[in-house]
């Protein structure tokens, strides 16, 4: 690992999976060069998760449960991205195995000055960034990571569309960030998957996302362009 100031912050929210989150961070720490690390955890499980060397914690209300969007937007509200050029979002069922993955994903963003990049999760691949890296200047301009009202789903679609609208969406197929999910047989179904894959969650988030993309999205893109002085 390179010494000196870290310019990327890796965030990961988790609930009910202490073993998985330890494996996730221990693996990604081995192959990271320019990253710091943060676990976002519910207050009622703070003692349930062991401390992980080199991983900071952000504690959020217990009532938020598995609602990943509330956790991500709270992270933004706390301005915890401001010391970093980029922020990367991964999940506790993600295993990053490419050495220097953070350098590789930030390279096109440094060249452009802004944007979204992602690696190969072996499920969605180049379609959408389920594991993502975004420049903090975009986060600052938006004031959020997840469009308001979303619970868990369609955030990866939002990041892809945002990167495309800014002409700075970058997929790196050789950066392996494998998603160990039940849909590809690499994990067992558990309560977290059941909650996030529930029909009610899908229907709610699909409606909210569709309304956002046909309404506020255009204005938010223009706001980002103005803040970043993009013609």
mmCIF file of C-alpha atoms in Angstrom:
data_model
loop_
_atom_site.group_PDB
_atom_site.id
_atom_site.type_symbol
_atom_site.label_atom_id
_atom_site.label_comp_id
_atom_site.label_asym_id
_atom_site.label_seq_id
_atom_site.Cartn_x
_atom_site.Cartn_y
_atom_site.Cartn_z
ATOM 1 C CA UNK A 1 0.000 0.000 0.000
ATOM 2 C CA UNK A 2 1.239 3.463 -0.870
ATOM 3 C CA UNK A 3 2.019 5.833 1.964
ATOM 4 C CA UNK A 4 0.875 9.419 2.272
ATOM 5 C CA UNK A 5 -2.478 11.126 2.042
ATOM 6 C CA UNK A 6 -5.347 8.985 0.842
ATOM 7 C CA UNK A 7 -7.512 10.597 -1.826
ATOM 8 C CA UNK A 8 -10.328 8.021 -1.960
ATOM 9 C CA UNK A 9 -12.773 7.022 0.766
ATOM 10 C CA UNK A 10 -14.451 3.611 0.624
ATOM 11 C CA UNK A 11 -17.846 3.458 2.335
ATOM 12 C CA UNK A 12 -19.824 0.316 3.091
ATOM 13 C CA UNK A 13 -23.137 -0.009 4.898
ATOM 14 C CA UNK A 14 -23.979 -3.282 6.621
ATOM 15 C CA UNK A 15 -26.629 -4.831 8.832
ATOM 16 C CA UNK A 16 -26.772 -8.326 10.294
ATOM 17 C CA UNK A 17 -23.586 -9.447 8.541
ATOM 18 C CA UNK A 18 -20.571 -8.935 10.805
ATOM 19 C CA UNK A 19 -18.604 -11.821 9.290
ATOM 20 C CA UNK A 20 -19.210 -10.633 5.743
ATOM 21 C CA UNK A 21 -18.214 -7.055 6.463
ATOM 22 C CA UNK A 22 -14.960 -8.172 8.099
ATOM 23 C CA UNK A 23 -14.141 -10.296 5.036
ATOM 24 C CA UNK A 24 -15.066 -7.423 2.732
ATOM 25 C CA UNK A 25 -12.822 -4.851 4.403
ATOM 26 C CA UNK A 26 -9.918 -7.206 5.035
ATOM 27 C CA UNK A 27 -9.902 -8.107 1.339
ATOM 28 C CA UNK A 28 -10.266 -4.590 -0.072
ATOM 29 C CA UNK A 29 -7.575 -3.250 2.295
ATOM 30 C CA UNK A 30 -5.074 -5.711 0.792
ATOM 31 C CA UNK A 31 -5.455 -4.334 -2.720
ATOM 32 C CA UNK A 32 -6.059 -0.615 -2.061
ATOM 33 C CA UNK A 33 -3.390 2.030 -2.597
ATOM 34 C CA UNK A 34 -5.040 5.414 -2.071
ATOM 35 C CA UNK A 35 -8.076 4.633 0.087
ATOM 36 C CA UNK A 36 -9.372 5.159 3.581
ATOM 37 C CA UNK A 37 -12.300 3.074 4.816
ATOM 38 C CA UNK A 38 -15.599 3.657 6.596
ATOM 39 C CA UNK A 39 -18.307 1.289 7.833
ATOM 40 C CA UNK A 40 -21.839 2.661 8.175
ATOM 41 C CA UNK A 41 -23.647 0.744 10.897
ATOM 42 C CA UNK A 42 -26.959 0.989 12.755
ATOM 43 C CA UNK A 43 -26.808 2.056 16.393
ATOM 44 C CA UNK A 44 -28.465 -1.122 17.676
ATOM 45 C CA UNK A 45 -25.729 -3.235 16.053
ATOM 46 C CA UNK A 46 -22.691 -1.131 16.940
ATOM 47 C CA UNK A 47 -21.587 -3.680 19.558
ATOM 48 C CA UNK A 48 -22.501 -6.582 17.302
ATOM 49 C CA UNK A 49 -19.795 -5.705 14.764
ATOM 50 C CA UNK A 50 -16.130 -6.103 15.734
ATOM 51 C CA UNK A 51 -13.723 -3.213 15.322
ATOM 52 C CA UNK A 52 -11.697 -3.525 12.105
ATOM 53 C CA UNK A 53 -8.226 -2.008 12.049
ATOM 54 C CA UNK A 54 -8.070 1.034 9.799
ATOM 55 C CA UNK A 55 -11.838 1.247 9.320
ATOM 56 C CA UNK A 56 -13.726 4.248 10.691
ATOM 57 C CA UNK A 57 -17.365 3.998 11.758
ATOM 58 C CA UNK A 58 -20.403 6.131 11.081
ATOM 59 C CA UNK A 59 -23.299 5.185 13.371
ATOM 60 C CA UNK A 60 -26.850 5.850 12.153
ATOM 61 C CA UNK A 61 -30.273 5.351 13.765
ATOM 62 C CA UNK A 62 -31.417 1.780 14.386
ATOM 63 C CA UNK A 63 -34.785 2.569 12.797
ATOM 64 C CA UNK A 64 -33.171 2.924 9.366
ATOM 65 C CA UNK A 65 -32.507 -0.816 9.252
ATOM 66 C CA UNK A 66 -31.342 -1.913 5.820
ATOM 67 C CA UNK A 67 -32.320 1.340 4.124
ATOM 68 C CA UNK A 68 -29.040 1.959 2.352
ATOM 69 C CA UNK A 69 -30.119 5.253 0.772
ATOM 70 C CA UNK A 70 -30.798 6.912 4.123
ATOM 71 C CA UNK A 71 -27.348 5.835 5.298
ATOM 72 C CA UNK A 72 -25.619 7.111 2.156
ATOM 73 C CA UNK A 73 -27.367 10.470 2.271
ATOM 74 C CA UNK A 74 -26.597 10.869 5.977
ATOM 75 C CA UNK A 75 -22.933 10.351 5.094
ATOM 76 C CA UNK A 76 -23.271 13.243 2.643
ATOM 77 C CA UNK A 77 -25.106 15.409 5.178
ATOM 78 C CA UNK A 78 -22.146 15.001 7.537
ATOM 79 C CA UNK A 79 -19.788 16.313 4.805
ATOM 80 C CA UNK A 80 -17.469 13.342 5.342
ATOM 81 C CA UNK A 81 -16.490 13.261 1.660
ATOM 82 C CA UNK A 82 -14.856 16.688 1.629
ATOM 83 C CA UNK A 83 -11.315 15.538 2.441
ATOM 84 C CA UNK A 84 -11.246 13.199 -0.563
ATOM 85 C CA UNK A 85 -11.116 13.556 -4.329
ATOM 86 C CA UNK A 86 -13.322 10.496 -4.749
ATOM 87 C CA UNK A 87 -15.702 8.292 -2.779
ATOM 88 C CA UNK A 88 -16.229 4.595 -3.539
ATOM 89 C CA UNK A 89 -19.315 2.669 -2.490
ATOM 90 C CA UNK A 90 -19.153 -1.103 -2.035
ATOM 91 C CA UNK A 91 -21.318 -3.674 -0.237
ATOM 92 C CA UNK A 92 -20.447 -6.210 2.434
ATOM 93 C CA UNK A 93 -20.982 -8.942 -0.167
ATOM 94 C CA UNK A 94 -18.425 -7.379 -2.527
ATOM 95 C CA UNK A 95 -14.921 -8.836 -2.887
ATOM 96 C CA UNK A 96 -12.394 -6.542 -4.573
ATOM 97 C CA UNK A 97 -9.426 -8.518 -5.872
ATOM 98 C CA UNK A 98 -7.628 -6.287 -8.389
ATOM 99 C CA UNK A 99 -4.492 -4.741 -6.915
ATOM 100 C CA UNK A 100 -4.577 -0.959 -7.195
ATOM 101 C CA UNK A 101 -8.256 -0.977 -8.127
ATOM 102 C CA UNK A 102 -8.696 2.477 -6.587
ATOM 103 C CA UNK A 103 -5.881 3.928 -8.666
ATOM 104 C CA UNK A 104 -7.350 2.405 -11.823
ATOM 105 C CA UNK A 105 -10.870 3.703 -11.196
ATOM 106 C CA UNK A 106 -9.742 7.206 -10.296
ATOM 107 C CA UNK A 107 -7.396 7.562 -13.263
ATOM 108 C CA UNK A 108 -10.061 8.594 -15.821
ATOM 109 C CA UNK A 109 -11.735 10.800 -13.217
ATOM 110 C CA UNK A 110 -8.517 12.693 -12.557
ATOM 111 C CA UNK A 111 -8.043 13.168 -16.289
ATOM 112 C CA UNK A 112 -11.547 14.570 -16.632
ATOM 113 C CA UNK A 113 -11.767 16.294 -13.265
ATOM 114 C CA UNK A 114 -15.110 14.708 -12.421
ATOM 115 C CA UNK A 115 -17.255 11.681 -13.160
ATOM 116 C CA UNK A 116 -18.309 8.173 -12.206
ATOM 117 C CA UNK A 117 -16.346 4.958 -12.709
ATOM 118 C CA UNK A 118 -16.878 1.326 -11.815
ATOM 119 C CA UNK A 119 -15.397 -2.126 -12.056
ATOM 120 C CA UNK A 120 -16.642 -5.575 -12.985
ATOM 121 C CA UNK A 121 -19.112 -6.984 -10.456
ATOM 122 C CA UNK A 122 -19.605 -10.106 -12.683
ATOM 123 C CA UNK A 123 -23.386 -9.571 -12.677
ATOM 124 C CA UNK A 124 -24.267 -6.145 -14.095
ATOM 125 C CA UNK A 125 -20.810 -5.579 -15.598
ATOM 126 C CA UNK A 126 -20.798 -2.407 -17.701
ATOM 127 C CA UNK A 127 -24.531 -1.746 -17.586
ATOM 128 C CA UNK A 128 -24.681 -0.013 -14.206
ATOM 129 C CA UNK A 129 -22.246 0.611 -11.331
ATOM 130 C CA UNK A 130 -23.393 -1.545 -8.412
ATOM 131 C CA UNK A 131 -19.972 -0.748 -6.918
ATOM 132 C CA UNK A 132 -19.037 2.797 -7.809
ATOM 133 C CA UNK A 133 -16.445 5.549 -7.537
ATOM 134 C CA UNK A 134 -17.547 9.182 -7.842
ATOM 135 C CA UNK A 135 -15.729 12.476 -7.566
ATOM 136 C CA UNK A 136 -16.583 14.406 -4.436
ATOM 137 C CA UNK A 137 -17.201 17.600 -6.411
ATOM 138 C CA UNK A 138 -20.295 15.944 -7.896
ATOM 139 C CA UNK A 139 -21.477 14.903 -4.435
ATOM 140 C CA UNK A 140 -20.927 18.447 -3.185
ATOM 141 C CA UNK A 141 -22.927 19.923 -6.059
ATOM 142 C CA UNK A 142 -25.789 17.432 -5.694
ATOM 143 C CA UNK A 143 -25.971 17.416 -1.919
ATOM 144 C CA UNK A 144 -26.905 13.727 -1.934
ATOM 145 C CA UNK A 145 -25.849 10.306 -3.193
ATOM 146 C CA UNK A 146 -29.301 8.764 -3.623
ATOM 147 C CA UNK A 147 -32.225 10.640 -5.161
ATOM 148 C CA UNK A 148 -34.564 11.603 -2.309
ATOM 149 C CA UNK A 149 -37.237 9.029 -1.527
ATOM 150 C CA UNK A 150 -35.392 5.905 -2.664
ATOM 151 C CA UNK A 151 -35.032 3.066 -0.174
ATOM 152 C CA UNK A 152 -32.412 0.800 -1.742
ATOM 153 C CA UNK A 153 -32.862 0.165 -5.456
ATOM 154 C CA UNK A 154 -32.111 1.984 -8.741
ATOM 155 C CA UNK A 155 -29.216 3.995 -7.293
ATOM 156 C CA UNK A 156 -26.820 2.227 -9.658
ATOM 157 C CA UNK A 157 -29.064 3.249 -12.574
ATOM 158 C CA UNK A 158 -28.940 6.827 -11.317
ATOM 159 C CA UNK A 159 -25.131 6.832 -11.142
ATOM 160 C CA UNK A 160 -24.882 5.435 -14.684
ATOM 161 C CA UNK A 161 -27.282 8.018 -16.101
ATOM 162 C CA UNK A 162 -25.562 10.820 -14.199
ATOM 163 C CA UNK A 163 -22.120 9.837 -15.482
ATOM 164 C CA UNK A 164 -23.464 9.602 -19.017
ATOM 165 C CA UNK A 165 -25.186 12.990 -18.769
ATOM 166 C CA UNK A 166 -21.861 14.512 -17.678
ATOM 167 C CA UNK A 167 -20.000 12.642 -20.446
ATOM 168 C CA UNK A 168 -17.821 11.015 -17.799
ATOM 169 C CA UNK A 169 -18.994 7.448 -17.177
ATOM 170 C CA UNK A 170 -16.131 4.935 -17.144
ATOM 171 C CA UNK A 171 -16.354 1.142 -16.942
ATOM 172 C CA UNK A 172 -13.195 -0.873 -16.220
ATOM 173 C CA UNK A 173 -13.901 -4.545 -17.035
ATOM 174 C CA UNK A 174 -10.514 -5.709 -15.728
ATOM 175 C CA UNK A 175 -11.101 -4.244 -12.265
ATOM 176 C CA UNK A 176 -12.675 -7.171 -10.442
ATOM 177 C CA UNK A 177 -15.195 -6.249 -7.742
ATOM 178 C CA UNK A 178 -17.199 -9.458 -7.619
ATOM 179 C CA UNK A 179 -20.667 -9.352 -6.133
ATOM 180 C CA UNK A 180 -21.176 -12.444 -3.955
ATOM 181 C CA UNK A 181 -24.956 -12.395 -4.213
ATOM 182 C CA UNK A 182 -27.690 -14.999 -3.939
ATOM 183 C CA UNK A 183 -28.746 -14.406 -7.543
ATOM 184 C CA UNK A 184 -25.395 -15.730 -8.836
ATOM 185 C CA UNK A 185 -25.206 -18.536 -6.275
ATOM 186 C CA UNK A 186 -22.336 -16.990 -4.287
ATOM 187 C CA UNK A 187 -24.363 -16.289 -1.138
ATOM 188 C CA UNK A 188 -27.355 -17.686 0.678
ATOM 189 C CA UNK A 189 -30.620 -15.791 0.929
ATOM 190 C CA UNK A 190 -30.833 -13.911 4.250
ATOM 191 C CA UNK A 191 -33.042 -11.307 5.921
ATOM 192 C CA UNK A 192 -31.153 -8.394 4.352
ATOM 193 C CA UNK A 193 -31.646 -9.775 0.843
ATOM 194 C CA UNK A 194 -35.303 -10.495 1.592
ATOM 195 C CA UNK A 195 -35.939 -6.937 2.703
ATOM 196 C CA UNK A 196 -34.122 -5.264 -0.150
ATOM 197 C CA UNK A 197 -35.608 -7.584 -2.784
ATOM 198 C CA UNK A 198 -39.176 -7.372 -1.481
ATOM 199 C CA UNK A 199 -41.857 -6.591 -4.060
ATOM 200 C CA UNK A 200 -42.985 -3.550 -2.045
ATOM 201 C CA UNK A 201 -39.442 -2.137 -2.067
ATOM 202 C CA UNK A 202 -39.102 -2.673 -5.814
ATOM 203 C CA UNK A 203 -42.487 -1.096 -6.611
ATOM 204 C CA UNK A 204 -41.802 1.895 -4.364
ATOM 205 C CA UNK A 205 -38.293 2.565 -5.650
ATOM 206 C CA UNK A 206 -39.259 2.058 -9.293
ATOM 207 C CA UNK A 207 -42.024 4.668 -8.943
ATOM 208 C CA UNK A 208 -39.765 7.151 -7.110
ATOM 209 C CA UNK A 209 -36.922 6.652 -9.590
ATOM 210 C CA UNK A 210 -39.171 7.074 -12.637
ATOM 211 C CA UNK A 211 -40.660 10.265 -11.217
ATOM 212 C CA UNK A 212 -37.203 11.612 -10.410
ATOM 213 C CA UNK A 213 -35.719 10.825 -13.825
ATOM 214 C CA UNK A 214 -38.623 12.444 -15.660
ATOM 215 C CA UNK A 215 -38.599 15.476 -13.387
ATOM 216 C CA UNK A 216 -35.788 16.635 -11.118
ATOM 217 C CA UNK A 217 -32.930 14.760 -12.806
ATOM 218 C CA UNK A 218 -32.458 17.291 -15.600
ATOM 219 C CA UNK A 219 -32.272 20.194 -13.158
ATOM 220 C CA UNK A 220 -29.788 18.327 -10.965
ATOM 221 C CA UNK A 221 -27.536 17.605 -13.934
ATOM 222 C CA UNK A 222 -27.594 21.264 -14.911
ATOM 223 C CA UNK A 223 -26.797 22.240 -11.313
ATOM 224 C CA UNK A 224 -23.765 19.926 -11.320
ATOM 225 C CA UNK A 225 -22.599 21.273 -14.677
ATOM 226 C CA UNK A 226 -22.863 24.845 -13.413
ATOM 227 C CA UNK A 227 -20.966 24.047 -10.199
ATOM 228 C CA UNK A 228 -18.222 22.222 -12.076
ATOM 229 C CA UNK A 229 -18.171 24.777 -14.924
ATOM 230 C CA UNK A 230 -18.964 22.138 -17.544
ATOM 231 C CA UNK A 231 -20.028 23.620 -20.862
#
